[in-house]
Amino acid sequence: MMETGETQVSEADGSRAYWLLRGMSGAISLPGLILISSFVGFAALAKAAGVTAAQAVFMTGVVWALPSKVVLVGAVAAGVTLPAVALGVTLSAIRLMPMAMALIPELRSERTPRWVLYALAHCVAVTSWVLALERLKDVPRPLRTTYYAGLGFTLIGMNMIVVAVVYALADSLPAPISAALLMLTPMYFVTSLWGSAREQAGHVAMILGVVLGPLFHILVPDGDLLAAGLVGGGAAYGWHRARRAIAS
């Protein structure tokens, strides 16, 4: 380990390729394999919906976040109008804004150009976000954008290849297996959030979300996730503030 910050930065500046390769190798991990399995399910879903192979690969690279692509494919298959499709994908992607806002301060240094942050924001999704927050603390700050570029763009590239290959073989993949694989990423996300929560309020919010989700699905099926998130998150935040007030 390097003993001082100045030594750390000076030595890191000469090893940009090293940190790029570290980021790329970080994509080949258990979370990365879980993500790949989810894209196996997406490729089968896209083919069943009538999306071409080129379109499915293009979606993977350009839209990237898996839930947004599932919304897009489902809307196309249902014959929804283009403005409605765009709105649905946009609403699905809004959830990434807080993730990007939490990640960008960890990536940037005083000399980081804004265009670099804009480009890296495209890589923000569940897997890359969780991996980055776990590992960036061990990366010298001037090299964090390099590390995350290797991580994020490698994940995107790997899954574009996976989608292309699986699309060609999708007819031999049973539908239940495709659906099960598609669910692995949200399951991983939930367990990762639980383990990485810094405050007990995060655990409370997740428990309330699990309890309130089915209830709001019955009461307001068109806005169940939003309602569960607002009510559960608001209640958890109120509990957290009350707990701090009592402690002080």
Coordinates of N, CA, C and O in Angstrom, one line a residue, residues 21-116:
L21 N -7.7 -1.8 -16.7 CA -7.8 -3.3 -16.7 C -8.4 -3.8 -15.4 O -9.2 -4.8 -15.4
R22 N -8.1 -3.2 -14.3 CA -8.8 -3.6 -13.0 C -10.3 -3.4 -13.1 O -11.1 -4.3 -12.6
G23 N -10.7 -2.3 -13.7 CA -12.2 -2.1 -13.9 C -12.8 -3.1 -14.8 O -13.9 -3.7 -14.5
M24 N -12.1 -3.4 -15.9 CA -12.6 -4.4 -16.8 C -12.7 -5.8 -16.1 O -13.6 -6.6 -16.3
S25 N -11.7 -6.2 -15.4 CA -11.7 -7.5 -14.7 C -12.8 -7.5 -13.6 O -13.3 -8.6 -13.3
G26 N -13.1 -6.3 -13.0 CA -14.1 -6.3 -12.0 C -15.5 -6.6 -12.6 O -16.4 -7.0 -11.8
A27 N -15.7 -6.4 -13.9 CA -16.9 -6.8 -14.5 C -17.1 -8.3 -14.5 O -18.3 -8.8 -14.6
I28 N -16.0 -9.1 -14.5 CA -16.1 -10.5 -14.5 C -16.1 -11.0 -13.0 O -15.1 -11.3 -12.4
S29 N -17.3 -11.0 -12.5 CA -17.5 -11.3 -11.1 C -18.9 -11.9 -10.9 O -19.6 -12.1 -11.9
L30 N -19.2 -12.3 -9.7 CA -20.5 -12.9 -9.4 C -21.7 -12.0 -9.8 O -22.6 -12.4 -10.5
P31 N -21.6 -10.7 -9.4 CA -22.7 -9.8 -9.9 C -22.7 -9.7 -11.4 O -23.8 -9.6 -12.0
G32 N -21.6 -9.7 -12.0 CA -21.5 -9.6 -13.5 C -22.2 -10.8 -14.1 O -22.9 -10.7 -15.1
L33 N -21.9 -12.0 -13.6 CA -22.5 -13.2 -14.1 C -24.0 -13.2 -13.9 O -24.7 -13.7 -14.7
I34 N -24.4 -12.7 -12.7 CA -25.9 -12.6 -12.5 C -26.5 -11.7 -13.5 O -27.6 -12.0 -14.1
L35 N -25.9 -10.6 -13.8 CA -26.4 -9.7 -14.8 C -26.5 -10.3 -16.2 O -27.4 -10.2 -16.9
I36 N -25.4 -11.1 -16.5 CA -25.4 -11.8 -17.8 C -26.6 -12.8 -17.9 O -27.3 -12.9 -18.9
S37 N -26.9 -13.5 -16.8 CA -28.0 -14.4 -16.8 C -29.3 -13.7 -17.0 O -30.2 -14.2 -17.7
S38 N -29.4 -12.5 -16.5 CA -30.6 -11.7 -16.7 C -30.8 -11.3 -18.2 O -31.9 -11.3 -18.7
F39 N -29.7 -11.0 -18.8 CA -29.7 -10.6 -20.2 C -30.0 -11.8 -21.1 O -30.5 -11.6 -22.2
V40 N -29.7 -13.0 -20.6 CA -30.1 -14.2 -21.3 C -31.7 -14.2 -21.4 O -32.3 -14.5 -22.5
G41 N -32.3 -13.9 -20.3 CA -33.8 -13.8 -20.3 C -34.3 -12.7 -21.1 O -35.3 -12.9 -21.8
F42 N -33.6 -11.6 -21.1 CA -34.0 -10.4 -22.0 C -34.0 -10.8 -23.5 O -34.9 -10.4 -24.2
A43 N -32.9 -11.5 -23.9 CA -32.8 -11.8 -25.3 C -33.9 -12.7 -25.7 O -34.5 -12.5 -26.8
A44 N -34.3 -13.7 -24.9 CA -35.4 -14.6 -25.2 C -36.7 -13.8 -25.2 O -37.6 -14.0 -26.1
L45 N -36.9 -12.8 -24.3 CA -38.1 -12.0 -24.3 C -38.2 -11.1 -25.5 O -39.2 -11.0 -26.1
A46 N -37.0 -10.5 -25.9 CA -37.0 -9.7 -27.1 C -37.4 -10.5 -28.4 O -38.2 -10.0 -29.2
K47 N -36.9 -11.7 -28.5 CA -37.2 -12.5 -29.7 C -38.7 -12.8 -29.7 O -39.3 -12.8 -30.7
A48 N -39.2 -13.2 -28.5 CA -40.6 -13.6 -28.4 C -41.5 -12.4 -28.8 O -42.6 -12.6 -29.3
A49 N -41.0 -11.2 -28.5 CA -41.8 -10.0 -28.8 C -41.7 -9.5 -30.2 O -42.4 -8.5 -30.6
G50 N -40.9 -10.2 -31.0 CA -40.8 -9.8 -32.4 C -39.7 -8.7 -32.7 O -39.6 -8.2 -33.8
V51 N -38.9 -8.4 -31.7 CA -37.7 -7.5 -31.8 C -36.6 -8.2 -32.6 O -36.3 -9.4 -32.3
T52 N -36.0 -7.6 -33.6 CA -34.9 -8.2 -34.3 C -33.7 -8.3 -33.5 O -33.5 -7.6 -32.4
A53 N -32.7 -9.1 -33.9 CA -31.5 -9.3 -33.2 C -30.7 -7.9 -33.1 O -30.2 -7.6 -32.1
A54 N -30.7 -7.2 -34.3 CA -29.9 -5.9 -34.3 C -30.6 -4.9 -33.3 O -29.9 -4.2 -32.6
Q55 N -31.9 -4.9 -33.3 CA -32.6 -4.0 -32.4 C -32.3 -4.4 -30.9 O -32.1 -3.5 -30.1
A56 N -32.3 -5.6 -30.6 CA -32.1 -6.1 -29.2 C -30.7 -5.7 -28.8 O -30.5 -5.2 -27.6
V57 N -29.7 -5.9 -29.6 CA -28.3 -5.6 -29.3 C -28.2 -4.1 -29.2 O -27.5 -3.6 -28.3
F58 N -28.8 -3.3 -30.1 CA -28.8 -1.8 -30.0 C -29.4 -1.3 -28.7 O -28.8 -0.4 -28.1
M59 N -30.5 -1.9 -28.3 CA -31.1 -1.5 -27.0 C -30.2 -1.8 -25.9 O -30.1 -0.9 -25.0
T60 N -29.5 -2.9 -25.9 CA -28.6 -3.2 -24.8 C -27.5 -2.2 -24.7 O -27.2 -1.8 -23.6
G61 N -27.0 -1.7 -25.8 CA -25.9 -0.7 -25.7 C -26.4 0.7 -25.5 O -25.7 1.5 -24.8
V62 N -27.5 1.1 -26.0 CA -28.0 2.5 -25.9 C -28.9 2.7 -24.7 O -28.7 3.7 -24.0
V63 N -29.8 1.8 -24.4 CA -30.7 2.0 -23.3 C -30.0 1.5 -22.0 O -30.1 2.1 -20.9
W64 N -29.4 0.3 -22.1 CA -28.6 -0.3 -21.1 C -29.3 -0.8 -19.9 O -29.4 -2.0 -19.7
A65 N -30.0 0.0 -19.1 CA -30.6 -0.5 -17.9 C -31.7 -1.5 -18.2 O -32.6 -1.2 -19.1
L66 N -31.6 -2.7 -17.6 CA -32.5 -3.8 -18.0 C -34.0 -3.5 -17.8 O -34.8 -3.8 -18.7
P67 N -34.4 -2.9 -16.7 CA -35.9 -2.7 -16.6 C -36.4 -1.8 -17.7 O -37.6 -2.0 -18.1
S68 N -35.7 -0.8 -18.1 CA -36.1 0.1 -19.1 C -36.3 -0.6 -20.4 O -37.2 -0.3 -21.2
K69 N -35.4 -1.6 -20.7 CA -35.5 -2.3 -22.0 C -36.7 -3.3 -21.9 O -37.4 -3.5 -22.9
V70 N -37.0 -3.8 -20.7 CA -38.2 -4.7 -20.6 C -39.4 -3.9 -20.8 O -40.4 -4.3 -21.5
V71 N -39.5 -2.7 -20.3 CA -40.6 -1.8 -20.5 C -40.8 -1.5 -22.0 O -41.9 -1.5 -22.5
L72 N -39.6 -1.2 -22.6 CA -39.7 -0.8 -24.0 C -40.2 -2.0 -24.9 O -41.0 -1.8 -25.8
V73 N -39.6 -3.2 -24.7 CA -40.0 -4.4 -25.4 C -41.5 -4.7 -25.2 O -42.3 -5.0 -26.1
G74 N -41.9 -4.6 -23.9 CA -43.3 -4.9 -23.6 C -44.3 -3.9 -24.2 O -45.3 -4.3 -24.7
A75 N -43.9 -2.6 -24.3 CA -44.7 -1.6 -24.9 C -44.8 -1.8 -26.4 O -45.9 -1.7 -27.0
V76 N -43.7 -2.1 -27.0 CA -43.7 -2.4 -28.4 C -44.6 -3.6 -28.8 O -45.3 -3.6 -29.7
A77 N -44.4 -4.7 -28.0 CA -45.2 -5.9 -28.2 C -46.7 -5.6 -28.1 O -47.6 -6.2 -28.7
A78 N -47.1 -4.7 -27.2 CA -48.5 -4.3 -26.9 C -49.0 -3.3 -27.9 O -50.2 -3.0 -27.8
G79 N -48.2 -2.8 -28.8 CA -48.6 -1.9 -29.8 C -48.9 -0.5 -29.2 O -49.7 0.3 -29.7
V80 N -48.2 -0.1 -28.1 CA -48.4 1.2 -27.5 C -47.8 2.3 -28.4 O -46.8 2.0 -29.1
T81 N -48.4 3.5 -28.4 CA -47.9 4.5 -29.3 C -46.5 5.0 -28.8 O -46.1 4.8 -27.6
L82 N -45.7 5.6 -29.7 CA -44.4 6.0 -29.5 C -44.2 7.0 -28.3 O -43.4 6.8 -27.4
P83 N -45.1 8.0 -28.2 CA -45.0 8.9 -27.0 C -45.2 8.2 -25.7 O -44.5 8.5 -24.7
A84 N -46.1 7.3 -25.7 CA -46.4 6.5 -24.5 C -45.2 5.6 -24.1 O -44.8 5.5 -22.9
V85 N -44.6 5.0 -25.1 CA -43.4 4.2 -24.9 C -42.3 5.0 -24.3 O -41.6 4.6 -23.4
A86 N -42.1 6.2 -24.9 CA -41.0 7.1 -24.4 C -41.2 7.5 -23.0 O -40.3 7.5 -22.2
L87 N -42.5 7.8 -22.7 CA -42.8 8.2 -21.3 C -42.6 7.0 -20.3 O -42.0 7.2 -19.2
G88 N -43.0 5.8 -20.7 CA -42.8 4.7 -19.8 C -41.3 4.4 -19.6 O -40.9 4.1 -18.4
V89 N -40.5 4.5 -20.6 CA -39.1 4.2 -20.5 C -38.4 5.3 -19.6 O -37.6 5.0 -18.8
T90 N -38.9 6.6 -19.8 CA -38.3 7.7 -19.1 C -38.7 7.5 -17.6 O -37.8 7.7 -16.7
L91 N -39.9 7.2 -17.3 CA -40.3 7.0 -15.9 C -39.5 5.8 -15.2 O -39.1 5.9 -14.1
S92 N -39.2 4.8 -16.0 CA -38.5 3.7 -15.5 C -37.0 4.1 -15.2 O -36.4 3.6 -14.3
A93 N -36.5 5.0 -16.1 CA -35.1 5.4 -15.9 C -34.9 6.4 -14.8 O -33.7 6.7 -14.4
I94 N -36.0 7.1 -14.4 CA -35.8 8.1 -13.4 C -35.2 7.6 -12.1 O -34.4 8.3 -11.4
R95 N -35.4 6.3 -11.8 CA -34.8 5.7 -10.6 C -33.3 5.7 -10.6 O -32.7 5.6 -9.5
L96 N -32.7 5.9 -11.8 CA -31.3 5.9 -11.9 C -30.7 7.3 -11.5 O -29.5 7.4 -11.2
M97 N -31.5 8.3 -11.5 CA -31.0 9.6 -11.1 C -30.3 9.7 -9.7 O -29.2 10.2 -9.6
P98 N -31.0 9.2 -8.7 CA -30.4 9.3 -7.4 C -29.1 8.4 -7.3 O -28.2 8.8 -6.6
M99 N -29.1 7.3 -8.1 CA -27.9 6.5 -8.1 C -26.7 7.2 -8.7 O -25.6 7.2 -8.2
A100 N -27.0 7.9 -9.9 CA -26.0 8.7 -10.5 C -25.5 9.9 -9.6 O -24.3 10.1 -9.5
M101 N -26.4 10.5 -8.9 CA -26.1 11.6 -8.0 C -25.2 11.1 -6.8 O -24.4 11.8 -6.3
A102 N -25.4 9.9 -6.4 CA -24.6 9.3 -5.3 C -23.2 8.9 -5.8 O -22.2 8.9 -5.1
L103 N -23.2 8.5 -7.1 CA -21.9 7.9 -7.6 C -21.0 9.0 -8.1 O -19.8 8.9 -8.0
I104 N -21.5 10.0 -8.8 CA -20.7 11.0 -9.4 C -19.7 11.7 -8.5 O -18.5 11.9 -8.8
P105 N -20.1 12.1 -7.3 CA -19.1 12.7 -6.3 C -18.0 11.7 -6.0 O -16.9 12.2 -5.6
E106 N -18.3 10.4 -6.0 CA -17.2 9.5 -5.7 C -16.2 9.3 -6.9 O -15.1 8.9 -6.7
L107 N -16.7 9.7 -8.1 CA -15.9 9.5 -9.3 C -15.0 10.7 -9.6 O -13.8 10.5 -10.0
R108 N -15.5 11.9 -9.4 CA -14.8 13.0 -10.0 C -13.7 13.5 -9.0 O -13.8 13.3 -7.8
S109 N -12.8 14.2 -9.7 CA -11.7 14.9 -9.0 C -11.8 16.3 -9.4 O -12.6 16.7 -10.2
E110 N -10.9 17.1 -9.0 CA -10.9 18.6 -9.3 C -10.7 18.8 -10.8 O -11.1 19.8 -11.4
R111 N -10.0 17.9 -11.5 CA -9.6 18.0 -12.9 C -10.5 17.2 -13.8 O -10.2 17.2 -15.0
T112 N -11.5 16.6 -13.3 CA -12.3 15.7 -14.2 C -13.2 16.5 -15.1 O -14.0 17.3 -14.6
P113 N -13.1 16.4 -16.4 CA -14.0 17.1 -17.4 C -15.4 16.7 -17.2 O -15.7 15.5 -17.0
R114 N -16.3 17.6 -17.5 CA -17.7 17.2 -17.3 C -18.2 16.2 -18.3 O -19.0 15.3 -18.1
W115 N -17.6 16.3 -19.6 CA -18.0 15.3 -20.6 C -17.7 13.9 -20.2 O -18.4 12.9 -20.6
V116 N -16.6 13.7 -19.4 CA -16.3 12.4 -19.0 C -17.4 11.8 -18.0 O -17.8 10.7 -18.1

